[in-house]
XYZ file of C-alpha atoms in Angstrom:
388
model
C 2.700 -25.752 5.294
C -0.833 -24.911 4.210
C -1.671 -21.982 1.925
C -5.310 -20.943 2.454
C -7.606 -20.501 -0.564
C -7.770 -16.981 -1.950
C -11.121 -15.526 -0.924
C -11.957 -13.013 -3.648
C -12.420 -12.560 -7.369
C -9.014 -11.109 -8.188
C -7.228 -13.995 -6.426
C -4.701 -11.889 -4.492
C -1.426 -13.582 -3.568
C -1.694 -13.011 0.194
C 1.710 -13.204 1.902
C 2.401 -16.428 3.757
C 4.976 -16.380 6.541
C 6.997 -19.589 6.782
C 9.216 -20.284 9.791
C 11.796 -22.997 9.083
C 13.616 -24.576 12.010
C 16.890 -26.104 10.902
C 17.255 -29.432 12.657
C 20.624 -31.200 12.927
C 20.132 -33.262 9.765
C 23.041 -32.078 7.701
C 21.728 -28.770 6.330
C 24.167 -25.974 7.003
C 23.196 -22.442 7.965
C 24.128 -21.219 4.512
C 21.681 -23.548 2.735
C 19.105 -22.330 0.277
C 15.332 -22.476 0.108
C 13.982 -23.300 -3.354
C 10.495 -22.207 -4.424
C 8.338 -23.719 -7.157
C 8.780 -22.284 -10.644
C 6.497 -19.270 -11.006
C 7.354 -17.724 -14.374
C 8.150 -18.679 -17.933
C 11.819 -19.450 -18.517
C 13.929 -18.440 -21.552
C 13.799 -21.992 -22.953
C 9.985 -21.666 -23.081
C 10.021 -18.441 -25.112
C 10.111 -18.390 -28.902
C 11.749 -15.389 -30.578
C 10.341 -14.453 -33.990
C 12.589 -12.312 -36.205
C 11.843 -10.744 -39.594
C 14.971 -11.393 -41.652
C 13.865 -8.727 -44.148
C 14.129 -6.047 -41.463
C 17.652 -5.065 -40.285
C 16.326 -3.567 -37.036
C 14.374 -6.741 -36.272
C 17.532 -8.803 -36.748
C 19.524 -6.522 -34.444
C 16.851 -6.516 -31.729
C 16.521 -10.303 -31.903
C 20.293 -10.834 -31.708
C 20.599 -8.611 -28.630
C 17.599 -10.184 -26.915
C 18.742 -13.712 -27.605
C 22.179 -12.961 -26.158
C 20.902 -11.112 -23.076
C 18.161 -13.616 -22.245
C 20.056 -16.749 -23.340
C 17.256 -17.794 -25.657
C 18.149 -21.211 -27.168
C 19.070 -21.089 -30.853
C 16.316 -23.619 -31.633
C 13.741 -21.159 -30.274
C 14.594 -18.447 -32.815
C 12.069 -18.538 -35.656
C 13.065 -16.754 -38.871
C 10.374 -15.319 -41.170
C 10.367 -12.867 -44.063
C 7.885 -10.156 -44.999
C 8.191 -6.528 -46.171
C 9.082 -4.426 -43.115
C 7.622 -1.131 -41.967
C 3.941 -1.602 -42.798
C 1.374 -1.126 -40.060
C -0.700 -4.173 -41.016
C -0.460 -7.569 -42.657
C -3.234 -8.882 -44.860
C -4.820 -12.046 -43.429
C -3.690 -14.104 -46.445
C -0.082 -12.982 -46.020
C -0.272 -13.644 -42.318
C -1.523 -17.194 -42.820
C 1.702 -18.099 -44.623
C 3.788 -16.472 -41.880
C 1.749 -18.182 -39.147
C 2.186 -21.609 -40.731
C 5.940 -21.064 -40.976
C 6.017 -20.150 -37.284
C 4.005 -23.209 -36.308
C 6.221 -25.518 -38.345
C 9.457 -24.157 -36.868
C 8.446 -23.779 -33.214
C 9.700 -26.408 -30.726
C 6.961 -28.059 -28.673
C 8.442 -26.704 -25.421
C 7.771 -23.073 -26.451
C 4.835 -21.599 -24.515
C 4.987 -17.936 -25.609
C 6.498 -15.633 -28.241
C 8.488 -12.414 -28.371
C 8.194 -10.570 -31.701
C 11.274 -8.503 -32.578
C 9.664 -5.496 -34.271
C 7.254 -2.607 -33.718
C 5.516 -2.911 -37.100
C 3.376 -4.606 -38.307
C 1.133 -4.450 -35.268
C -2.152 -5.487 -36.877
C -3.520 -8.366 -38.973
C -6.900 -7.642 -40.535
C -9.173 -6.994 -37.564
C -6.807 -8.421 -34.915
C -3.653 -7.238 -33.213
C -0.599 -9.146 -34.359
C 0.152 -10.354 -30.818
C -3.302 -11.941 -30.597
C -3.131 -13.317 -34.151
C 0.241 -14.973 -33.458
C -1.124 -16.348 -30.185
C -4.292 -17.943 -31.520
C -4.063 -17.835 -35.299
C -6.160 -15.398 -37.296
C -9.689 -15.977 -36.026
C -12.532 -13.528 -36.600
C -14.219 -14.651 -33.391
C -11.644 -12.409 -31.723
C -12.824 -9.430 -33.802
C -15.882 -7.283 -33.106
C -19.083 -8.830 -34.402
C -20.462 -5.465 -35.571
C -18.433 -2.982 -37.599
C -21.084 -0.766 -39.163
C -20.731 3.027 -39.346
C -23.235 3.464 -36.525
C -21.988 0.394 -34.595
C -18.185 0.472 -34.732
C -17.545 -2.234 -32.152
C -19.020 -5.207 -30.390
C -18.307 -8.255 -28.287
C -15.355 -10.502 -29.142
C -14.394 -14.026 -28.072
C -12.932 -14.518 -24.607
C -9.443 -15.848 -24.122
C -9.309 -19.223 -22.344
C -6.075 -18.028 -20.713
C -7.837 -15.162 -18.930
C -7.437 -15.318 -15.121
C -6.194 -18.898 -15.362
C -3.680 -20.666 -13.154
C -1.949 -22.160 -16.194
C 1.833 -22.377 -16.274
C 1.843 -23.716 -19.839
C -0.720 -21.975 -22.095
C 0.260 -23.873 -25.252
C -0.172 -27.197 -23.521
C -3.358 -26.200 -21.708
C -5.149 -24.020 -24.275
C -3.291 -24.371 -27.586
C -2.417 -20.671 -27.230
C 0.971 -19.004 -27.101
C 0.702 -15.480 -25.637
C 2.804 -13.021 -27.618
C 4.401 -9.640 -27.008
C 6.168 -7.109 -29.227
C 9.680 -6.042 -28.304
C 8.492 -2.719 -29.667
C 11.071 -0.017 -30.329
C 11.817 2.555 -33.013
C 15.602 2.272 -32.563
C 18.070 -0.358 -31.434
C 19.083 1.807 -28.478
C 15.454 1.999 -27.322
C 15.166 -1.772 -27.660
C 18.340 -2.340 -25.652
C 17.116 -0.069 -22.865
C 13.786 -1.932 -22.756
C 15.454 -5.349 -22.668
C 17.966 -4.263 -20.025
C 15.144 -2.916 -17.822
C 13.339 -6.230 -18.020
C 16.442 -8.152 -17.008
C 17.229 -5.689 -14.194
C 13.710 -6.250 -12.855
C 14.111 -9.993 -12.302
C 13.828 -10.895 -8.638
C 14.344 -7.282 -7.598
C 11.266 -7.178 -5.328
C 10.806 -3.450 -6.038
C 9.293 -1.210 -3.400
C 7.329 0.929 -5.795
C 3.860 2.425 -5.936
C 0.787 1.574 -7.972
C -0.925 4.745 -9.203
C -4.564 4.256 -10.209
C -5.998 7.435 -11.720
C -9.618 8.482 -12.099
C -9.493 11.212 -14.739
C -11.908 13.840 -16.006
C -12.520 11.663 -19.101
C -15.453 9.613 -17.822
C -15.780 7.409 -20.901
C -12.135 6.260 -20.624
C -12.038 5.913 -16.844
C -14.399 2.950 -16.644
C -11.814 0.794 -14.866
C -11.888 3.001 -11.768
C -15.027 1.317 -10.434
C -12.763 -1.516 -9.279
C -9.949 0.588 -7.849
C -11.245 0.584 -4.278
C -11.406 -3.209 -4.186
C -7.894 -3.467 -5.599
C -6.555 -1.277 -2.804
C -8.477 -3.289 -0.212
C -7.149 -6.632 -1.452
C -3.585 -5.815 -2.535
C -2.818 -2.862 -0.279
C -1.048 -5.054 2.274
C 1.550 -6.059 -0.309
C 1.957 -2.896 -2.310
C 1.671 0.825 -1.790
C -1.344 1.913 -3.852
C -2.510 5.478 -4.436
C -5.966 6.226 -5.831
C -5.876 9.675 -7.401
C -8.543 11.845 -8.990
C -6.485 13.791 -11.517
C -5.545 13.737 -15.184
C -1.839 13.018 -14.884
C 0.902 12.014 -12.516
C 3.908 14.267 -12.083
C 7.321 14.159 -10.371
C 7.083 10.641 -8.930
C 10.187 8.475 -9.022
C 8.757 5.200 -7.690
C 6.305 4.232 -10.429
C 5.733 0.482 -10.587
C 2.166 0.492 -11.919
C 0.292 3.338 -13.610
C -3.218 2.807 -14.961
C -5.313 5.616 -16.338
C -7.814 6.519 -19.033
C -7.166 9.413 -21.419
C -6.438 9.984 -25.087
C -3.024 11.379 -24.138
C -1.040 11.245 -20.905
C 0.986 14.312 -19.951
C 4.106 14.674 -17.802
C 5.660 11.290 -18.593
C 9.053 12.982 -18.799
C 8.820 13.900 -15.096
C 8.383 10.294 -13.906
C 10.801 7.615 -12.797
C 9.679 4.103 -13.731
C 11.217 1.224 -11.796
C 12.579 -1.757 -13.751
C 9.621 -3.999 -14.565
C 7.079 -1.161 -14.371
C 3.753 -1.584 -16.190
C 1.654 1.310 -17.474
C -1.234 1.767 -19.891
C -4.053 4.138 -20.753
C -7.520 3.071 -21.817
C -8.208 4.717 -25.163
C -9.200 3.657 -28.673
C -5.932 3.459 -30.599
C -3.089 3.104 -28.119
C -1.930 0.019 -30.005
C -0.908 1.947 -33.118
C 2.864 1.834 -33.168
C 3.550 4.756 -35.507
C 2.788 8.409 -34.919
C -0.389 9.513 -33.162
C -3.480 7.342 -33.362
C -6.872 8.479 -34.480
C -7.771 11.982 -33.308
C -4.226 12.458 -31.973
C -4.361 9.657 -29.405
C -1.112 8.633 -27.739
C 0.585 5.400 -28.743
C 1.387 2.872 -26.006
C 4.948 3.016 -27.322
C 5.343 6.338 -25.498
C 5.108 4.462 -22.180
C 8.097 2.288 -23.083
C 10.076 5.299 -24.275
C 9.357 6.974 -20.929
C 10.785 3.996 -19.016
C 8.002 1.460 -18.516
C 8.793 -2.202 -19.236
C 5.335 -3.197 -20.469
C 2.217 -1.591 -21.930
C -0.934 -2.326 -23.906
C -3.209 -0.673 -26.439
C -5.913 -1.563 -28.930
C -5.359 -1.467 -32.695
C -9.013 -0.956 -33.682
C -11.888 0.965 -32.135
C -12.876 -1.267 -29.188
C -15.374 1.073 -27.497
C -14.814 1.226 -23.764
C -15.564 -2.391 -22.917
C -13.441 -3.023 -19.792
C -13.050 -6.664 -20.834
C -10.995 -5.564 -23.865
C -8.453 -3.850 -21.626
C -6.214 -5.046 -18.777
C -7.851 -5.578 -15.410
C -5.349 -3.790 -13.129
C -6.156 -5.931 -10.108
C -5.588 -9.195 -11.925
C -2.424 -7.947 -13.602
C -0.903 -6.808 -10.330
C -1.966 -9.971 -8.483
C -0.377 -12.323 -11.015
C 2.747 -10.157 -11.274
C 3.135 -9.998 -7.488
C 2.799 -13.776 -7.386
C 6.031 -14.025 -9.360
C 4.735 -14.518 -12.883
C 6.420 -12.912 -15.863
C 5.159 -9.765 -17.542
C 3.723 -11.599 -20.541
C 1.834 -14.061 -18.338
C 0.417 -11.451 -15.969
C -0.612 -9.076 -18.779
C -2.290 -11.742 -20.896
C -4.138 -13.207 -17.917
C -5.550 -9.759 -17.134
C -7.360 -9.238 -20.473
C -10.577 -11.173 -21.020
C -11.020 -10.284 -24.714
C -7.563 -9.557 -26.184
C -8.321 -9.992 -29.907
C -7.970 -6.274 -30.696
C -5.316 -5.586 -28.056
C -1.561 -5.294 -28.556
C 0.875 -6.364 -25.817
C 4.269 -4.648 -25.893
C 7.324 -4.828 -23.654
C 9.962 -7.257 -22.384
C 8.010 -10.472 -21.874
C 10.218 -12.319 -19.366
C 10.520 -9.503 -16.801
C 9.582 -10.980 -13.414
C 10.298 -8.572 -10.543
C 8.622 -10.751 -7.916
C 10.057 -14.087 -8.953
C 12.244 -15.322 -6.130
C 13.567 -18.817 -6.518
C 15.994 -19.023 -3.625
C 16.905 -17.299 -0.391
C 19.949 -17.598 1.848
C 19.498 -18.870 5.402
C 20.686 -16.681 8.240
C 21.015 -18.328 11.618
C 18.810 -21.229 12.717
C 15.436 -19.747 11.771
C 14.365 -18.310 8.449
C 11.174 -16.306 8.136
C 10.127 -15.795 4.521
C 7.151 -13.781 3.247
C 5.928 -15.856 0.296
C 3.666 -14.569 -2.491
C 4.337 -17.285 -5.034
C 2.606 -20.325 -3.545
C -0.867 -21.228 -4.716
C -3.538 -22.500 -2.301
C -2.762 -26.012 -1.126
C -0.605 -28.117 1.182
C 3.161 -28.163 0.781
C 5.873 -30.471 2.114
C 9.139 -28.948 3.294
C 12.178 -31.119 2.551
C 15.859 -30.781 3.361
C 18.906 -32.281 1.717
C 22.680 -32.006 1.859
C 24.443 -30.435 -1.069
């Protein structure tokens, strides 16, 4: 079986149709077809809990139980809860504790809190991933030059299955919620998404806010490349209303209306390009909407910046890359992180292990099995059979 190389920049996971003829070699008609591992597993996820925060402890306990996170992967830290930011000096002590306690097998982190969400000039998810490093902050923060270029993530658009091993980086995501009930709903949505192969729609909106709609220049190419796998609608309007099949929703506005009219499928991803979507308490600067509102509306993952980024597209998720990696079977945390070139100021929130398109096995029916496969990378594969 040969998977052809992907021919374009966003590396779409084109479907591959495999026909398997079951020969009389001992494999019964109710055998299974196993695919290569495509997403992070619970044993590869570290769970960081703030023991000084009762809500953090409750969220971590529920998540560990529901996702079967190994006890050795739970990292306990202590710091005063509720503050929006940690000072870099305070963070350094926390970061060293995390490094010392983390098993080598851990490739990514879930953080069981909504605040703090910032460390100095970085988001806390980026600071935990890379350590506090001012290369990931804007090089110019003068009154007349509030933002600038930041360092690029080596994980961006990579094929890596093990970011810690490959890049000395552990992508991180906040299990962000204001209440335990909200956290439970988020976690349950992520688990419900696994392997569900949802038949949802990707809504890509070009809004009247030109400065925040800079990602729309790539929307046409996304539809051209991924439209055979996913229903994609390109809309010129400021909000989406009364749709019950939302799987992806990418837009650019300070605030997004009509979220209460939408139905998000388990595993859905949604974000809005604006300056302070990563602030996890109240409205951001000039009344901008927090990314937390997406999770409260039913999305499973979102993203926002914690400092003024200006509208550099590289500081925000590339929708085409995110969807391509997600459709390939990767987890939410992997697909989201791989879609952001310069994530130093960006906050990733949601249920990190959600993997709607991960499909590890299929039941045979009859003598021939035809399987549309998104997960396989370019290359040559050997099909093997065995009795069990």
